[in-house]
PDB file of C-alpha atoms in Angstrom:
ATOM      1  CA  ARG A   5      11.809 -14.452 -56.541  1.00  0.00           C
ATOM      2  CA  GLY A   6      15.216 -12.870 -56.045  1.00  0.00           C
ATOM      3  CA  THR A   7      17.270 -10.942 -58.536  1.00  0.00           C
ATOM      4  CA  SER A   8      20.924 -10.176 -58.022  1.00  0.00           C
ATOM      5  CA  LEU A   9      22.407  -6.871 -59.064  1.00  0.00           C
ATOM      6  CA  ALA A  10      25.441  -6.812 -61.299  1.00  0.00           C
ATOM      7  CA  ARG A  11      28.512  -5.065 -59.960  1.00  0.00           C
ATOM      8  CA  CYS A  12      29.695  -2.318 -62.238  1.00  0.00           C
ATOM      9  CA  THR A  13      31.584   0.913 -62.270  1.00  0.00           C
ATOM     10  CA  CYS A  14      29.094   3.441 -63.500  1.00  0.00           C
ATOM     11  CA  PRO A  15      30.251   6.471 -65.520  1.00  0.00           C
ATOM     12  CA  LYS A  16      28.875   8.936 -62.941  1.00  0.00           C
ATOM     13  CA  GLU A  17      30.879   7.246 -60.203  1.00  0.00           C
ATOM     14  CA  ALA A  18      34.076   6.873 -62.246  1.00  0.00           C
ATOM     15  CA  GLU A  19      35.294  10.305 -61.129  1.00  0.00           C
ATOM     16  CA  LYS A  20      35.055   9.417 -57.435  1.00  0.00           C
ATOM     17  CA  THR A  21      38.014   7.854 -55.721  1.00  0.00           C
ATOM     18  CA  CYS A  22      38.142   5.780 -52.584  1.00  0.00           C
ATOM     19  CA  GLY A  23      41.698   5.924 -51.401  1.00  0.00           C
ATOM     20  CA  LYS A  24      45.070   5.390 -53.024  1.00  0.00           C
ATOM     21  CA  ILE A  25      47.226   2.362 -53.702  1.00  0.00           C
ATOM     22  CA  ASN A  26      51.009   2.181 -53.939  1.00  0.00           C
ATOM     23  CA  PHE A  27      52.674  -0.561 -55.971  1.00  0.00           C
ATOM     24  CA  THR A  28      55.863  -1.158 -57.919  1.00  0.00           C
ATOM     25  CA  LEU A  29      56.521  -2.665 -61.331  1.00  0.00           C
ATOM     26  CA  LYS A  30      59.724  -4.229 -62.586  1.00  0.00           C
ATOM     27  CA  TYR A  31      60.375  -6.341 -65.653  1.00  0.00           C
ATOM     28  CA  ASP A  32      63.061  -9.032 -65.716  1.00  0.00           C
ATOM     29  CA  TYR A  33      64.137  -9.072 -69.375  1.00  0.00           C
ATOM     30  CA  GLU A  34      66.218 -12.229 -68.959  1.00  0.00           C
ATOM     31  CA  ASN A  35      63.426 -14.337 -67.426  1.00  0.00           C
ATOM     32  CA  GLU A  36      60.573 -12.473 -69.169  1.00  0.00           C
ATOM     33  CA  THR A  37      58.734 -11.886 -65.916  1.00  0.00           C
ATOM     34  CA  LEU A  38      56.803  -8.836 -64.726  1.00  0.00           C
ATOM     35  CA  THR A  39      56.964  -8.384 -60.956  1.00  0.00           C
ATOM     36  CA  VAL A  40      54.106  -6.483 -59.343  1.00  0.00           C
ATOM     37  CA  ARG A  41      54.707  -5.565 -55.726  1.00  0.00           C
ATOM     38  CA  ILE A  42      51.683  -4.321 -53.810  1.00  0.00           C
ATOM     39  CA  LEU A  43      53.071  -2.032 -51.113  1.00  0.00           C
ATOM     40  CA  ARG A  44      50.213  -0.271 -49.344  1.00  0.00           C
ATOM     41  CA  ALA A  45      46.805   1.330 -49.621  1.00  0.00           C
ATOM     42  CA  PHE A  46      45.834   4.583 -47.973  1.00  0.00           C
ATOM     43  CA  ASP A  47      42.556   6.180 -46.925  1.00  0.00           C
ATOM     44  CA  LEU A  48      40.264   3.283 -47.857  1.00  0.00           C
ATOM     45  CA  PRO A  49      36.552   3.689 -47.069  1.00  0.00           C
ATOM     46  CA  ALA A  50      35.097   1.868 -44.053  1.00  0.00           C
ATOM     47  CA  LYS A  51      32.953  -1.082 -45.147  1.00  0.00           C
ATOM     48  CA  ASP A  52      32.321  -2.734 -41.779  1.00  0.00           C
ATOM     49  CA  PHE A  53      29.872  -1.618 -39.097  1.00  0.00           C
ATOM     50  CA  CYS A  54      32.771  -0.971 -36.733  1.00  0.00           C
ATOM     51  CA  GLY A  55      34.194   1.744 -39.026  1.00  0.00           C
ATOM     52  CA  SER A  56      37.026  -0.177 -40.650  1.00  0.00           C
ATOM     53  CA  SER A  57      37.617  -2.675 -43.461  1.00  0.00           C
ATOM     54  CA  ASP A  58      39.390  -5.987 -43.980  1.00  0.00           C
ATOM     55  CA  PRO A  59      41.073  -5.187 -47.314  1.00  0.00           C
ATOM     56  CA  TYR A  60      42.914  -7.355 -49.809  1.00  0.00           C
ATOM     57  CA  VAL A  61      43.927  -6.867 -53.445  1.00  0.00           C
ATOM     58  CA  LYS A  62      43.375  -9.101 -56.491  1.00  0.00           C
ATOM     59  CA  ILE A  63      45.864  -8.660 -59.339  1.00  0.00           C
ATOM     60  CA  TYR A  64      45.325  -9.519 -63.011  1.00  0.00           C
ATOM     61  CA  LEU A  65      47.430  -8.869 -66.089  1.00  0.00           C
ATOM     62  CA  LEU A  66      44.690  -8.413 -68.681  1.00  0.00           C
ATOM     63  CA  PRO A  67      43.460  -9.734 -71.016  1.00  0.00           C
ATOM     64  CA  ASP A  68      44.391 -12.970 -69.193  1.00  0.00           C
ATOM     65  CA  ARG A  69      41.862 -13.491 -66.385  1.00  0.00           C
ATOM     66  CA  LYS A  70      42.842 -17.108 -65.682  1.00  0.00           C
ATOM     67  CA  ARG A  71      46.047 -16.166 -63.862  1.00  0.00           C
ATOM     68  CA  LYS A  72      45.247 -14.025 -60.850  1.00  0.00           C
ATOM     69  CA  PHE A  73      47.011 -13.313 -57.611  1.00  0.00           C
ATOM     70  CA  GLN A  74      45.717 -12.068 -54.308  1.00  0.00           C
ATOM     71  CA  THR A  75      47.293 -10.441 -51.265  1.00  0.00           C
ATOM     72  CA  ARG A  76      46.619 -11.543 -47.718  1.00  0.00           C
ATOM     73  CA  VAL A  77      43.651  -9.994 -45.922  1.00  0.00           C
ATOM     74  CA  HIS A  78      44.565  -7.229 -43.466  1.00  0.00           C
ATOM     75  CA  ARG A  79      42.051  -7.048 -40.645  1.00  0.00           C
ATOM     76  CA  LYS A  80      40.441  -3.864 -39.343  1.00  0.00           C
ATOM     77  CA  THR A  81      42.450  -1.213 -41.175  1.00  0.00           C
ATOM     78  CA  LEU A  82      41.872   1.563 -43.693  1.00  0.00           C
ATOM     79  CA  ASN A  83      45.621   1.944 -44.361  1.00  0.00           C
ATOM     80  CA  PRO A  84      46.999  -1.575 -44.929  1.00  0.00           C
ATOM     81  CA  THR A  85      50.653  -2.351 -45.632  1.00  0.00           C
ATOM     82  CA  PHE A  86      50.795  -5.399 -47.904  1.00  0.00           C
ATOM     83  CA  ASP A  87      54.407  -5.549 -49.178  1.00  0.00           C
ATOM     84  CA  GLU A  88      53.733  -8.655 -51.295  1.00  0.00           C
ATOM     85  CA  SER A  89      55.258  -9.499 -54.691  1.00  0.00           C
ATOM     86  CA  PHE A  90      53.648 -11.383 -57.572  1.00  0.00           C
ATOM     87  CA  HIS A  91      55.293 -12.628 -60.757  1.00  0.00           C
ATOM     88  CA  PHE A  92      53.624 -12.761 -64.164  1.00  0.00           C
ATOM     89  CA  PRO A  93      55.483 -14.641 -66.916  1.00  0.00           C
ATOM     90  CA  VAL A  94      54.969 -12.525 -70.037  1.00  0.00           C
ATOM     91  CA  PRO A  95      57.120 -12.080 -73.160  1.00  0.00           C
ATOM     92  CA  HIS A  96      58.477  -8.550 -73.576  1.00  0.00           C
ATOM     93  CA  GLU A  97      56.742  -8.091 -76.935  1.00  0.00           C
ATOM     94  CA  GLU A  98      53.355  -8.658 -75.222  1.00  0.00           C
ATOM     95  CA  LEU A  99      53.844  -6.043 -72.483  1.00  0.00           C
ATOM     96  CA  ALA A 100      52.555  -3.165 -74.599  1.00  0.00           C
ATOM     97  CA  SER A 101      49.228  -4.961 -75.128  1.00  0.00           C
ATOM     98  CA  ARG A 102      48.723  -5.882 -71.456  1.00  0.00           C
ATOM     99  CA  LYS A 103      46.883  -3.924 -68.754  1.00  0.00           C
ATOM    100  CA  LEU A 104      47.402  -4.244 -65.030  1.00  0.00           C
ATOM    101  CA  HIS A 105      44.120  -4.592 -63.128  1.00  0.00           C
ATOM    102  CA  LEU A 106      44.119  -4.188 -59.341  1.00  0.00           C
ATOM    103  CA  SER A 107      40.827  -4.754 -57.509  1.00  0.00           C
ATOM    104  CA  VAL A 108      40.599  -3.818 -53.842  1.00  0.00           C
ATOM    105  CA  PHE A 109      38.093  -5.855 -51.827  1.00  0.00           C
ATOM    106  CA  ASP A 110      36.776  -5.901 -48.282  1.00  0.00           C
ATOM    107  CA  PHE A 111      36.784  -9.451 -46.904  1.00  0.00           C
ATOM    108  CA  ASP A 112      33.435 -10.481 -45.447  1.00  0.00           C
ATOM    109  CA  ARG A 113      33.332 -13.766 -43.557  1.00  0.00           C
ATOM    110  CA  PHE A 114      29.550 -14.143 -43.818  1.00  0.00           C
ATOM    111  CA  SER A 115      28.657 -12.953 -47.314  1.00  0.00           C
ATOM    112  CA  ARG A 116      30.097 -11.971 -50.663  1.00  0.00           C
ATOM    113  CA  HIS A 117      33.203  -9.815 -50.397  1.00  0.00           C
ATOM    114  CA  ASP A 118      32.578  -6.126 -51.182  1.00  0.00           C
ATOM    115  CA  MET A 119      34.549  -4.535 -53.994  1.00  0.00           C
ATOM    116  CA  ILE A 120      35.950  -1.260 -52.710  1.00  0.00           C
ATOM    117  CA  GLY A 121      37.372  -0.080 -56.024  1.00  0.00           C
ATOM    118  CA  GLU A 122      39.878  -0.705 -58.766  1.00  0.00           C
ATOM    119  CA  VAL A 123      42.876   0.592 -60.660  1.00  0.00           C
ATOM    120  CA  ILE A 124      43.524  -0.199 -64.311  1.00  0.00           C
ATOM    121  CA  LEU A 125      46.964   0.721 -65.606  1.00  0.00           C
ATOM    122  CA  GLU A 126      46.453   0.862 -69.374  1.00  0.00           C
ATOM    123  CA  ASN A 127      50.092   1.533 -70.267  1.00  0.00           C
ATOM    124  CA  LEU A 128      52.670  -0.435 -68.302  1.00  0.00           C
ATOM    125  CA  PHE A 129      55.442   1.819 -69.656  1.00  0.00           C
ATOM    126  CA  GLU A 130      53.713   5.044 -68.554  1.00  0.00           C
ATOM    127  CA  ASP A 131      55.988   5.657 -65.567  1.00  0.00           C
ATOM    128  CA  SER A 132      59.212   3.907 -66.602  1.00  0.00           C
ATOM    129  CA  ASP A 133      60.825   1.440 -68.972  1.00  0.00           C
ATOM    130  CA  LEU A 134      60.350  -1.194 -66.205  1.00  0.00           C
ATOM    131  CA  SER A 135      64.053  -2.110 -66.116  1.00  0.00           C
ATOM    132  CA  ARG A 136      64.225  -0.705 -62.566  1.00  0.00           C
ATOM    133  CA  GLU A 137      61.631  -1.139 -59.860  1.00  0.00           C
ATOM    134  CA  THR A 138      59.366   1.893 -60.143  1.00  0.00           C
ATOM    135  CA  SER A 139      57.034   3.021 -57.353  1.00  0.00           C
ATOM    136  CA  ILE A 140      53.582   4.115 -58.537  1.00  0.00           C
ATOM    137  CA  TRP A 141      50.697   5.742 -56.645  1.00  0.00           C
ATOM    138  CA  ARG A 142      47.210   5.607 -58.173  1.00  0.00           C
ATOM    139  CA  ASP A 143      43.761   6.700 -57.041  1.00  0.00           C
ATOM    140  CA  ILE A 144      41.445   3.764 -56.478  1.00  0.00           C
ATOM    141  CA  GLN A 145      38.367   4.309 -58.635  1.00  0.00           C
ATOM    142  CA  TYR A 146      35.033   3.819 -56.922  1.00  0.00           C
ATOM    143  CA  ALA A 147      33.052   0.677 -57.800  1.00  0.00           C
ATOM    144  CA  THR A 148      29.508   0.078 -56.631  1.00  0.00           C
ATOM    145  CA  THR A 149      26.194  -1.650 -57.242  1.00  0.00           C
ATOM    146  CA  VAL A 150      23.619   1.020 -58.055  1.00  0.00           C
ATOM    147  CA  SER A 151      20.184   1.149 -59.630  1.00  0.00           C
ATOM    148  CA  ALA A 152      21.598   3.110 -62.580  1.00  0.00           C
ATOM    149  CA  CYS A 153      23.322  -0.102 -63.651  1.00  0.00           C
ATOM    150  CA  TRP A 154      19.952  -1.748 -64.254  1.00  0.00           C
ATOM    151  CA  ALA A 155      19.674   0.150 -67.534  1.00  0.00           C
ATOM    152  CA  GLY A 156      22.870  -1.495 -68.734  1.00  0.00           C
ATOM    153  CA  LEU A 157      21.337  -4.892 -67.944  1.00  0.00           C
ATOM    154  CA  GLY A 158      18.218  -4.217 -70.008  1.00  0.00           C
ATOM    155  CA  PHE A 159      15.884  -3.688 -67.042  1.00  0.00           C
ATOM    156  CA  SER A 160      13.687  -0.665 -66.528  1.00  0.00           C
ATOM    157  CA  LYS A 161      12.950   0.858 -63.146  1.00  0.00           C
ATOM    158  CA  GLY A 162       9.156   0.975 -63.608  1.00  0.00           C
TER     159      GLY A 162
END
């Protein structure tokens, strides 16, 4: 009988980072569109046996999880350059209540893709008013499957 572990970011691990990601934000007030441009990631952890990763990024504008975008997979690199733009239609008055969620994954051809980490930008206006394209660097927060998460699922370790 098999049991699958839930993937979670545990509080103890939340302080650890696993690389950095560089992206830009720009809001088109006329067309009411937020453009997220994923530029590059730096110093990602190796997830493959050969000492590299095959990273890609999933992008959500929370709380909407139906509309998601994804970069191309970059093979065998810990420092990928993506340079891909994604457009989210969103009225200006909703921007303050939205959060940008970037999840960095390692592509695995034979099994479930490994989540490397994530960035959640709580305040889209934190670094600019979004009228001009603004470059942002953020630490990627570590995400893992660990036994400590069992407690959150209602299981005991005994």
